[in-house]
Tab-separated table of C-alpha atoms in Angstrom:
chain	number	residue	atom	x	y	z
A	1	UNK	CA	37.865	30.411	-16.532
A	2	UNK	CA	39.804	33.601	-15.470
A	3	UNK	CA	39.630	35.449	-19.789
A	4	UNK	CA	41.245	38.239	-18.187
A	5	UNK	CA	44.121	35.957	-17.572
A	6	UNK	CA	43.778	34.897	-20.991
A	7	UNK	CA	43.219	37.856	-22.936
A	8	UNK	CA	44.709	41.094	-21.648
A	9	UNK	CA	41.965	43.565	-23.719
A	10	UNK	CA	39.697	42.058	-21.721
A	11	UNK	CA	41.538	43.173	-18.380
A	12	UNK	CA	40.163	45.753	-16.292
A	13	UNK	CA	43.348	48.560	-16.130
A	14	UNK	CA	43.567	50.595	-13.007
A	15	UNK	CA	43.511	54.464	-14.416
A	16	UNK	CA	47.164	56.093	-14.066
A	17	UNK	CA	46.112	58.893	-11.795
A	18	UNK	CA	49.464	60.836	-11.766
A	19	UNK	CA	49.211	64.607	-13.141
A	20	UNK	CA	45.556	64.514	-12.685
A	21	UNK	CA	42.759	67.430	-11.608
A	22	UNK	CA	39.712	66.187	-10.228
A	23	UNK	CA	36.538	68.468	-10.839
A	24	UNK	CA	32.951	68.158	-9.103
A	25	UNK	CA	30.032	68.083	-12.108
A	26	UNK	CA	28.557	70.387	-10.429
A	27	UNK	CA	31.021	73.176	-10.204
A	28	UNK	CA	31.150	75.409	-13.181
A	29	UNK	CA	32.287	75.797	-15.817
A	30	UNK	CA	30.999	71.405	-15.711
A	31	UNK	CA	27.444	71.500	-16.292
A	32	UNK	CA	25.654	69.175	-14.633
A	33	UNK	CA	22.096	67.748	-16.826
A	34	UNK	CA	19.624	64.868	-16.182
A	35	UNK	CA	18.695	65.480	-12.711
A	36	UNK	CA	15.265	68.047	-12.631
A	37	UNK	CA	15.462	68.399	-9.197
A	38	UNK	CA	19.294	69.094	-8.176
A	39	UNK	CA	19.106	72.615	-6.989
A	40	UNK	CA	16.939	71.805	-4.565
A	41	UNK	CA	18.049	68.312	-3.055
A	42	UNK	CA	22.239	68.296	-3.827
A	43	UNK	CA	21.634	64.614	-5.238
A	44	UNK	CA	22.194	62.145	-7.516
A	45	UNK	CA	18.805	61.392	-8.066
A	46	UNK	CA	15.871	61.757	-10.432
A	47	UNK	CA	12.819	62.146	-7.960
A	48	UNK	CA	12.521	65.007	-5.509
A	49	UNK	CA	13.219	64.304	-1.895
A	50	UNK	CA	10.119	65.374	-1.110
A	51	UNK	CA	8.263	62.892	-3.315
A	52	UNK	CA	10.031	59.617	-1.058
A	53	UNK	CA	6.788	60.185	1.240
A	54	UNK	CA	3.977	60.797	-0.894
A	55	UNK	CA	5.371	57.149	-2.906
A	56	UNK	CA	5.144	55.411	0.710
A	57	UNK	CA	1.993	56.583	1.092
A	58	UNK	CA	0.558	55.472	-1.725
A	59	UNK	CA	2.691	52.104	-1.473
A	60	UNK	CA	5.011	53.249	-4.327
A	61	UNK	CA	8.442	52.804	-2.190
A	62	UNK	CA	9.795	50.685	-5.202
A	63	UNK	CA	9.515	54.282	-7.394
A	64	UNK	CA	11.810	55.515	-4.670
A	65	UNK	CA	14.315	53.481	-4.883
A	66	UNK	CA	14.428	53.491	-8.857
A	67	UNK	CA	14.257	57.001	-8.369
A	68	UNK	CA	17.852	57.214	-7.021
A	69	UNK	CA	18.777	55.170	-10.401
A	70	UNK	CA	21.058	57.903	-12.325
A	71	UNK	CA	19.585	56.937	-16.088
A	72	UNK	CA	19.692	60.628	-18.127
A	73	UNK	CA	22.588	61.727	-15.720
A	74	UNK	CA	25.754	63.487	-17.475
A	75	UNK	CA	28.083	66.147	-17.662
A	76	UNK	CA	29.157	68.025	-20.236
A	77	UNK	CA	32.118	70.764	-20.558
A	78	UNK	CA	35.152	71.553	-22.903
A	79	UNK	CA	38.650	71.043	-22.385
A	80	UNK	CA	41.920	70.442	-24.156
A	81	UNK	CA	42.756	67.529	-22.206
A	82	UNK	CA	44.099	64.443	-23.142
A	83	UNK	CA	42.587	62.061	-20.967
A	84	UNK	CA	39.194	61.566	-19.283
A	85	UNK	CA	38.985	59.754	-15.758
A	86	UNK	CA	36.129	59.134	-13.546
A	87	UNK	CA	36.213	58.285	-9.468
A	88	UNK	CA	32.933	56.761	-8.923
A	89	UNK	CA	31.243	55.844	-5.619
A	90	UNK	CA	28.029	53.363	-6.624
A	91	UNK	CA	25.391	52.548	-3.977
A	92	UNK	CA	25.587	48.468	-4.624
A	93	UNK	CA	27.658	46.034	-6.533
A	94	UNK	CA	26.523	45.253	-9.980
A	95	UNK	CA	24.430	42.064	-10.330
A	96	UNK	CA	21.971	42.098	-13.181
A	97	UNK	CA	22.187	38.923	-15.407
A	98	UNK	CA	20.993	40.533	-18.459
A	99	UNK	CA	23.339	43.402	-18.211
A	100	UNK	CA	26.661	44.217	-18.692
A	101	UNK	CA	28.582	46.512	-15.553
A	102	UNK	CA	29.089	48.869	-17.737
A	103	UNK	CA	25.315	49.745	-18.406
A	104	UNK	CA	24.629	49.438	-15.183
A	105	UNK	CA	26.981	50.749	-12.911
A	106	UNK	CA	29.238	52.332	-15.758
A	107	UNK	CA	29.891	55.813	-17.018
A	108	UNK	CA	30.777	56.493	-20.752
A	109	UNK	CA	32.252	59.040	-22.373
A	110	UNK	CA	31.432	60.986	-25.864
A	111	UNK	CA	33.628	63.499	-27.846
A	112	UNK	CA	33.070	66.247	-30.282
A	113	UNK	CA	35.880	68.146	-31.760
A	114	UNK	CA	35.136	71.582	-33.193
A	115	UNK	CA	32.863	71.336	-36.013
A	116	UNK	CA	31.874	67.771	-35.811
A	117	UNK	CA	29.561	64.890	-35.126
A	118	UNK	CA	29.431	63.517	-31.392
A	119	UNK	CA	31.796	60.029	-30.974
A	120	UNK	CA	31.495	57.498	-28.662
A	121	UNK	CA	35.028	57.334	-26.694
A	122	UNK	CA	34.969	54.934	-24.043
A	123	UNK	CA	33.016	53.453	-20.729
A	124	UNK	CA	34.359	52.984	-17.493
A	125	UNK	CA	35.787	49.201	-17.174
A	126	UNK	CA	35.772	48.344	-13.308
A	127	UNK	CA	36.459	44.962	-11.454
A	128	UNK	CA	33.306	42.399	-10.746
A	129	UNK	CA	31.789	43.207	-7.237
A	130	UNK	CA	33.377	46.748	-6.793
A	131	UNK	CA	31.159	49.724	-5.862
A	132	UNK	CA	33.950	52.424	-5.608
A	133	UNK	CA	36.395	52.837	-8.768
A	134	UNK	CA	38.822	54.887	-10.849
A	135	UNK	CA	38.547	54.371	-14.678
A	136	UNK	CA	39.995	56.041	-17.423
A	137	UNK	CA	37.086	56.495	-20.281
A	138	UNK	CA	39.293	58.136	-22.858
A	139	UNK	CA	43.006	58.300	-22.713
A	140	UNK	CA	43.596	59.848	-26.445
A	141	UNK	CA	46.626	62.015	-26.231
A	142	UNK	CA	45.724	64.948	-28.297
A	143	UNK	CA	45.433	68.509	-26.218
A	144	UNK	CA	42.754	69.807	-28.904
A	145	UNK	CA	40.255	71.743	-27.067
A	146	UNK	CA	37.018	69.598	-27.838
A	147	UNK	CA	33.799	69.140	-26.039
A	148	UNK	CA	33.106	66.061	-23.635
A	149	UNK	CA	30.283	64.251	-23.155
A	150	UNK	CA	29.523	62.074	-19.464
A	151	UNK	CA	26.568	60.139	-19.204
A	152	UNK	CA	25.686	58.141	-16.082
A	153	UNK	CA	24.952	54.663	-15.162
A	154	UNK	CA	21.579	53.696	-15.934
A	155	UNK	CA	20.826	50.882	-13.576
A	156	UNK	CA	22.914	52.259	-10.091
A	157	UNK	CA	23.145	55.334	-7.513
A	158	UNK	CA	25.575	57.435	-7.614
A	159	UNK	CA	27.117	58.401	-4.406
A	160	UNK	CA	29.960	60.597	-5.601
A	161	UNK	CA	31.179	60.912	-8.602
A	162	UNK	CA	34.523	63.147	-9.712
A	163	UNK	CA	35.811	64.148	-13.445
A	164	UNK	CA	39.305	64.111	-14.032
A	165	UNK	CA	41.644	65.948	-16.426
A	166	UNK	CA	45.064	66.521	-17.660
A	167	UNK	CA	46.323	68.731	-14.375
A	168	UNK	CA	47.457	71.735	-17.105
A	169	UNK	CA	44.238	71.448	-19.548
A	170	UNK	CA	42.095	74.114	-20.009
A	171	UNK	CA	38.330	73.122	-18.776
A	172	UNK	CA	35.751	75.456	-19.994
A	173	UNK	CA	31.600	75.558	-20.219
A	174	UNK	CA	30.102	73.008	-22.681
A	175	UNK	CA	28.889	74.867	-26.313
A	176	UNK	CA	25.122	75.592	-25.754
A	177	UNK	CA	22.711	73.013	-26.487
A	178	UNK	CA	20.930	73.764	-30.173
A	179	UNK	CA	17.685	73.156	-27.873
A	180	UNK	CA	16.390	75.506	-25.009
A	181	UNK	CA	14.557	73.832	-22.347
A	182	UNK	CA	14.014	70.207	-21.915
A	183	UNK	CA	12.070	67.079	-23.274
A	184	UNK	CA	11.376	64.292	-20.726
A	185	UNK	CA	10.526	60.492	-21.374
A	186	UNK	CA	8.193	58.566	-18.860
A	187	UNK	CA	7.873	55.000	-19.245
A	188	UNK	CA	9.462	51.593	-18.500
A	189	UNK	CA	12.447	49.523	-17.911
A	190	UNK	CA	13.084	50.245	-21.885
A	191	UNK	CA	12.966	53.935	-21.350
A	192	UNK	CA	15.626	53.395	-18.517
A	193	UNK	CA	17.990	51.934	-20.750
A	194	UNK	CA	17.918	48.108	-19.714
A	195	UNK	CA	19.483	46.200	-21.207
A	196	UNK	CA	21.912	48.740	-23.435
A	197	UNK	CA	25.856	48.216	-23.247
A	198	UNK	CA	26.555	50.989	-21.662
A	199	UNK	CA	24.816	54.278	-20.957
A	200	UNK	CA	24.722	56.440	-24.341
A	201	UNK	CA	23.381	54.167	-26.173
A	202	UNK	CA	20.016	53.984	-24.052
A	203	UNK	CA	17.487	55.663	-26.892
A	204	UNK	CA	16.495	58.559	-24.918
A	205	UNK	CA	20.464	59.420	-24.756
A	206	UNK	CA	21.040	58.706	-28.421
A	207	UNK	CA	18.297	61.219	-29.094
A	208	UNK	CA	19.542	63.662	-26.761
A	209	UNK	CA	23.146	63.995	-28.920
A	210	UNK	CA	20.855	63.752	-32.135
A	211	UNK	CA	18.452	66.368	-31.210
A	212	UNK	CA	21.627	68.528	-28.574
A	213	UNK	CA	18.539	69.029	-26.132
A	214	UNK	CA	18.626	67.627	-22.589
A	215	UNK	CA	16.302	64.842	-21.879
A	216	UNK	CA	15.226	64.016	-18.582
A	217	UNK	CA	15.105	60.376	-17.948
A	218	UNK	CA	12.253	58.991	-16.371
A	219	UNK	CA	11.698	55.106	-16.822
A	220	UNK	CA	10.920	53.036	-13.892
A	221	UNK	CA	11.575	49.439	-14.215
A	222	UNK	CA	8.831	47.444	-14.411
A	223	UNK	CA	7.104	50.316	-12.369
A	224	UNK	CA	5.242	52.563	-15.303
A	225	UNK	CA	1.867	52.350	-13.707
A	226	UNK	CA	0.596	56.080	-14.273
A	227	UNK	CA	0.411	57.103	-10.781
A	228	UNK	CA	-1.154	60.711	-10.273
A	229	UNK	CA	1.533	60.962	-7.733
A	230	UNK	CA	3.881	60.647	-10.884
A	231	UNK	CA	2.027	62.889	-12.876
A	232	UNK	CA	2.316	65.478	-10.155
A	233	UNK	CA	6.379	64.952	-9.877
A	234	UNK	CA	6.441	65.185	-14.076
A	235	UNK	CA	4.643	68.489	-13.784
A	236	UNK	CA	7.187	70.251	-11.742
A	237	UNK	CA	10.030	69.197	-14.729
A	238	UNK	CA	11.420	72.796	-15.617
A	239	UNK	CA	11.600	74.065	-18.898
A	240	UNK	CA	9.389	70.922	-20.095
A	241	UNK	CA	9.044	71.376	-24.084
A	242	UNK	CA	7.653	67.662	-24.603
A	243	UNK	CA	6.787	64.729	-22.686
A	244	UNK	CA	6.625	61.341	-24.105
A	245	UNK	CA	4.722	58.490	-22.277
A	246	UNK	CA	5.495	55.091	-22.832
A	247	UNK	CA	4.033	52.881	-19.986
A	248	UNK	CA	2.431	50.110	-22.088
A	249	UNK	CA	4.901	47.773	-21.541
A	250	UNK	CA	4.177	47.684	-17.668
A	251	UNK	CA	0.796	49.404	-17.233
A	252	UNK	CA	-1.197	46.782	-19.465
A	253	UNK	CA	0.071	43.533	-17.794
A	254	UNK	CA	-0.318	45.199	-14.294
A	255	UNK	CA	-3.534	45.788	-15.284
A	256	UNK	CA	-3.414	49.732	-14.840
A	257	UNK	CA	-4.004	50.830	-18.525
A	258	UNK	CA	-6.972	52.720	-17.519
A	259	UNK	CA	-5.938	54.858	-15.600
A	260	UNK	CA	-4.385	56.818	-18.692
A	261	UNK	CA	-6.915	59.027	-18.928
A	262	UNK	CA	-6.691	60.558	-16.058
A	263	UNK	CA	-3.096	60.723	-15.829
A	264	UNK	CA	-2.952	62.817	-18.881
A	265	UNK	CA	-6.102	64.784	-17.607
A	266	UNK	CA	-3.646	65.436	-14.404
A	267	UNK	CA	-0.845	66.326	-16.237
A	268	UNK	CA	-2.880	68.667	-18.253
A	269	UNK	CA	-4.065	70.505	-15.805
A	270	UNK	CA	-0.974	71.240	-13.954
A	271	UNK	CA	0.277	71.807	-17.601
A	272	UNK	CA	-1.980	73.223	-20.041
A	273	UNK	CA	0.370	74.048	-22.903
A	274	UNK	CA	2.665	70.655	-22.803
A	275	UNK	CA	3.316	68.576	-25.903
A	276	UNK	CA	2.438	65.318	-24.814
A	277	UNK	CA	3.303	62.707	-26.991
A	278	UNK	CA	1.782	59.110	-25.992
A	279	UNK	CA	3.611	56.391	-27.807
A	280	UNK	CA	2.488	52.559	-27.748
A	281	UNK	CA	4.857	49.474	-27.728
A	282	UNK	CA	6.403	47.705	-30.310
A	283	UNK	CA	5.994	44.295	-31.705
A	284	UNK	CA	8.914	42.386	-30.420
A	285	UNK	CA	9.989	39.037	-31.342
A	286	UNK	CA	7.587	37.520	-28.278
A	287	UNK	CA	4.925	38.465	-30.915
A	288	UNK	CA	6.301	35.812	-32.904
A	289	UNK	CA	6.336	33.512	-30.582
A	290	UNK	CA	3.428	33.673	-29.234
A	291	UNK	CA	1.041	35.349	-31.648
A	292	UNK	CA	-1.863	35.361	-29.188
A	293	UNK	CA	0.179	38.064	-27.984
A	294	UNK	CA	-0.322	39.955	-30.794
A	295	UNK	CA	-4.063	40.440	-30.087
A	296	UNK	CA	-3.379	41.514	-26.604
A	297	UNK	CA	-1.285	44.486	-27.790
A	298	UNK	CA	-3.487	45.630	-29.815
A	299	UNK	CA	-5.625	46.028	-27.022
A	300	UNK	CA	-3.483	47.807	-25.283
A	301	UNK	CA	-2.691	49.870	-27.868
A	302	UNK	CA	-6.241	50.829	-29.081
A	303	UNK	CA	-6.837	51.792	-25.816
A	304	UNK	CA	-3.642	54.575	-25.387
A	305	UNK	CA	-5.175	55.817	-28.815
A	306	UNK	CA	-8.822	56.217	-28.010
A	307	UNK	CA	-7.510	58.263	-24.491
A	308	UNK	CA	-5.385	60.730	-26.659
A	309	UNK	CA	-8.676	60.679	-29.034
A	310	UNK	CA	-10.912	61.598	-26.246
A	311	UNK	CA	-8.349	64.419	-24.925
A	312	UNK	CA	-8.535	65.655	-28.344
A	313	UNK	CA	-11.935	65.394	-29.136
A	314	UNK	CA	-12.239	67.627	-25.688
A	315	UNK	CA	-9.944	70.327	-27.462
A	316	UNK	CA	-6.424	69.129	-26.036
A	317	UNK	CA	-4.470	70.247	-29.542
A	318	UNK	CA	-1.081	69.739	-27.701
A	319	UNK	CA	-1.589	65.550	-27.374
A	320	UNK	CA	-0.595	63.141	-30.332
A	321	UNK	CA	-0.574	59.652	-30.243
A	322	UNK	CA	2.461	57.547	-32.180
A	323	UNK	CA	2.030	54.127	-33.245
A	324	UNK	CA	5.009	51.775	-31.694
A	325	UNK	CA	4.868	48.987	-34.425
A	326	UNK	CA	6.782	51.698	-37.150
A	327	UNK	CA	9.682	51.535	-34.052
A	328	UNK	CA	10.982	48.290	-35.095
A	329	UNK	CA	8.632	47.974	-38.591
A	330	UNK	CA	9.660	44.445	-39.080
A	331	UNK	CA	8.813	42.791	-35.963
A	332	UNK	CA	12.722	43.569	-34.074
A	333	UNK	CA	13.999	39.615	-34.292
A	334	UNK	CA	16.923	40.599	-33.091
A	335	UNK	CA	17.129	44.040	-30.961
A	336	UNK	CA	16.709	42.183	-27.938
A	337	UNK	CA	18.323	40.316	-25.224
A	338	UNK	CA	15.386	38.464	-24.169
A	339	UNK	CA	12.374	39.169	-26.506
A	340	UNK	CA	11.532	42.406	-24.663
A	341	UNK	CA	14.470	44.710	-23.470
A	342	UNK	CA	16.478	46.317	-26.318
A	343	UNK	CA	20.077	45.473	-27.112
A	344	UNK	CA	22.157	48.256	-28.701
A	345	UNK	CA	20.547	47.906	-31.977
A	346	UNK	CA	17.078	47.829	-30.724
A	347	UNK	CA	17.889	51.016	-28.926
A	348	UNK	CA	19.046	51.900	-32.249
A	349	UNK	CA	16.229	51.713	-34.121
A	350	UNK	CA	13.697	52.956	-31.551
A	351	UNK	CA	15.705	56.352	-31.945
A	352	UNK	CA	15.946	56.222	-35.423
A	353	UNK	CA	12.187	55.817	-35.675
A	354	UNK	CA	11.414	58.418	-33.163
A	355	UNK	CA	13.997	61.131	-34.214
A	356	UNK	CA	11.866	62.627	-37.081
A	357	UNK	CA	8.718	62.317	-34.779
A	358	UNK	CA	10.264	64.417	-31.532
A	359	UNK	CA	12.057	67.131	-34.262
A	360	UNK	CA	9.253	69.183	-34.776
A	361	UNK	CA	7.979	69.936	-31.214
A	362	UNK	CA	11.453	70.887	-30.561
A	363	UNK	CA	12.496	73.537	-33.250
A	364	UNK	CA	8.864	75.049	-32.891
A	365	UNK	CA	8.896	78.392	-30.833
């Protein structure tokens, strides 16, 4: 069954490019956020260039490759245009059977008029199989001058990627963010954003509007295995305010827990004044399920505590240690789309839950 034959909302539109200017996202007065290490490699990526070796080395290639996944990517500027396009290049075709194309390989597209709230306007709808695309993500009309939001595809490269406008809108430089500096969020295939419906709603960009500070996205699928390579790329974030690590989901069935320790002994070293905030999993409706589980995590979770213990105990003041289960407080039965990765409403809730916990180490001079 063809539904786009049968239902014609459900039909991928090609964008009407006439009247259009396209604008690079990183050419002011765009502003281009998400990727720590732009400036000095001119790419799409969240890993340094110069990190691809040290991973081989250590027989981390598959940190490379997620590395060139765009998840915390977006632009942001202001303009009175009526319409929002995107010309994307992608490095594959999508193909994840958990995950919608426009998660993966999608952009979306938030609004905020003068004085308001941000508001989710669109994602990029593209045809099955394509990696190169035009897509209108918000075709409203109005020539307001309002503030625009662009995040990235969470699960994709991004070979090129072009904004377009109304040809005679103004575009100007985004409001400043409420928020100097940065927070960053190191963890799992969660953290990226798998499995939300498209790219905002990924929690660490649905704390990014909440909190108007730029978050730097780095969850590696199934890969959070507290490397000290890792902790050494993490150090060189700039303007780092807060770092939360959230590997427990990977690094206690790969068996790599233990190394904790000295990962945050690493990280403090390079960085002896960083809020480090270590957060465990939640229970997730595999708990249920299996309640034998349920032992195992707390394991696992004991264990994250006692290391940010011991850090404290040897007069590390700037670690804390939040307890997952008050993420989804009764049990998340239905946040996910297979008992572990998040739907929309478990991303949701994870931001809801973590919101009040991030606000004070970011309005703290």
């Amino acid at each position: 069954m063809d539904i786009a034959k049968l239902d014609r909302f459900m039909q991928a539109r090609p964008a009407q490019e006439e009247g259009v200017r396209w604008l690079a996202p990183f050419e002011p007065p765009l502003v281009l956020e998400g990727f720590a290490f732009f400036e000095q490699d001119g790419a799409y990526r969240r890993l340094p260039l110069d990190s691809d070796a040290v991973f081989s080395r250590a027989g981390r290639a598959a940190l490379t490759e997620l590395g060139t996944n765009t998840a915390g990517g977006c632009i942001r500027f202001r303009s009175s245009t009526g319409r929002v396009l995107v010309r994307a290049r992608l490095a594959a075709a999508c193909a994840m059977h958990h995950m919608p194309s426009t998660g993966q390989g999608g952009f979306d597209c938030y609004l905020r008029r003068p004085g308001g709230a941000w508001r989710y306007a669109g994602p990029s709808v593209f045809g099955h199989g394509e990696t190169a695309y035009t897509a209108a993500l918000w075709s409203g009309g109005d020539r307001e001058e309002k503030e625009f939001l662009i995040h990235f595809p969470l699960y994709m490269g991004v070979k090129e990627v072009w904004v377009g406008v109304d040809a005679d809108a103004s575009v100007a430089a985004p409001a400043p963010r409420a928020v100097s500096g940065a927070a960053a969020v190191y963890g799992t295939s969660i953290d990226q954003g798998g499995c939300a419906s498209h790219p905002g709603m990924a929690f660490p960009a649905i704390l990014a509007r909440a909190l108007d500070v730029q978050i730097y996205n780095f969850g590696f699928s199934g890969n959070a295995c507290l490397e000290p390579e890792m902790a050494d790329v993490l150090a060189r974030v700039p303007g780092l305010r807060l770092l939360v690590v959230d590997a427990e989901a990977n690094a206690g069935p790969l068996g790599c827990l233990g190394r904790l320790p000295a990962f945050l002994a690493r990280l403090r070293a390079a960085c002896p004044r960083l809020p480090i905030l270590v957060v465990s999993a939640p229970l997730g409706p595999l708990e249920a399920q299996q309640p034998d589980r349920v032992a195992q995590k707390d394991a696992w979770r004991a264990a994250q505590r006692d290391a940010v213990e011991q850090a404290r105990a040897g007069g590390d003041a700037n670690i804390a240690f939040l307890d997952g289960r008050t993420l989804w407080p009764d049990g998340g039965e239905e946040y996910t789309v297979d008992g572990v990765h998040p739907t929309d409403l478990g991303f949701y809730f994870m931001a809801r839950g973590l919101l009040p916990v991030l606000l004070p180490y970011l309005t703290e001079e």
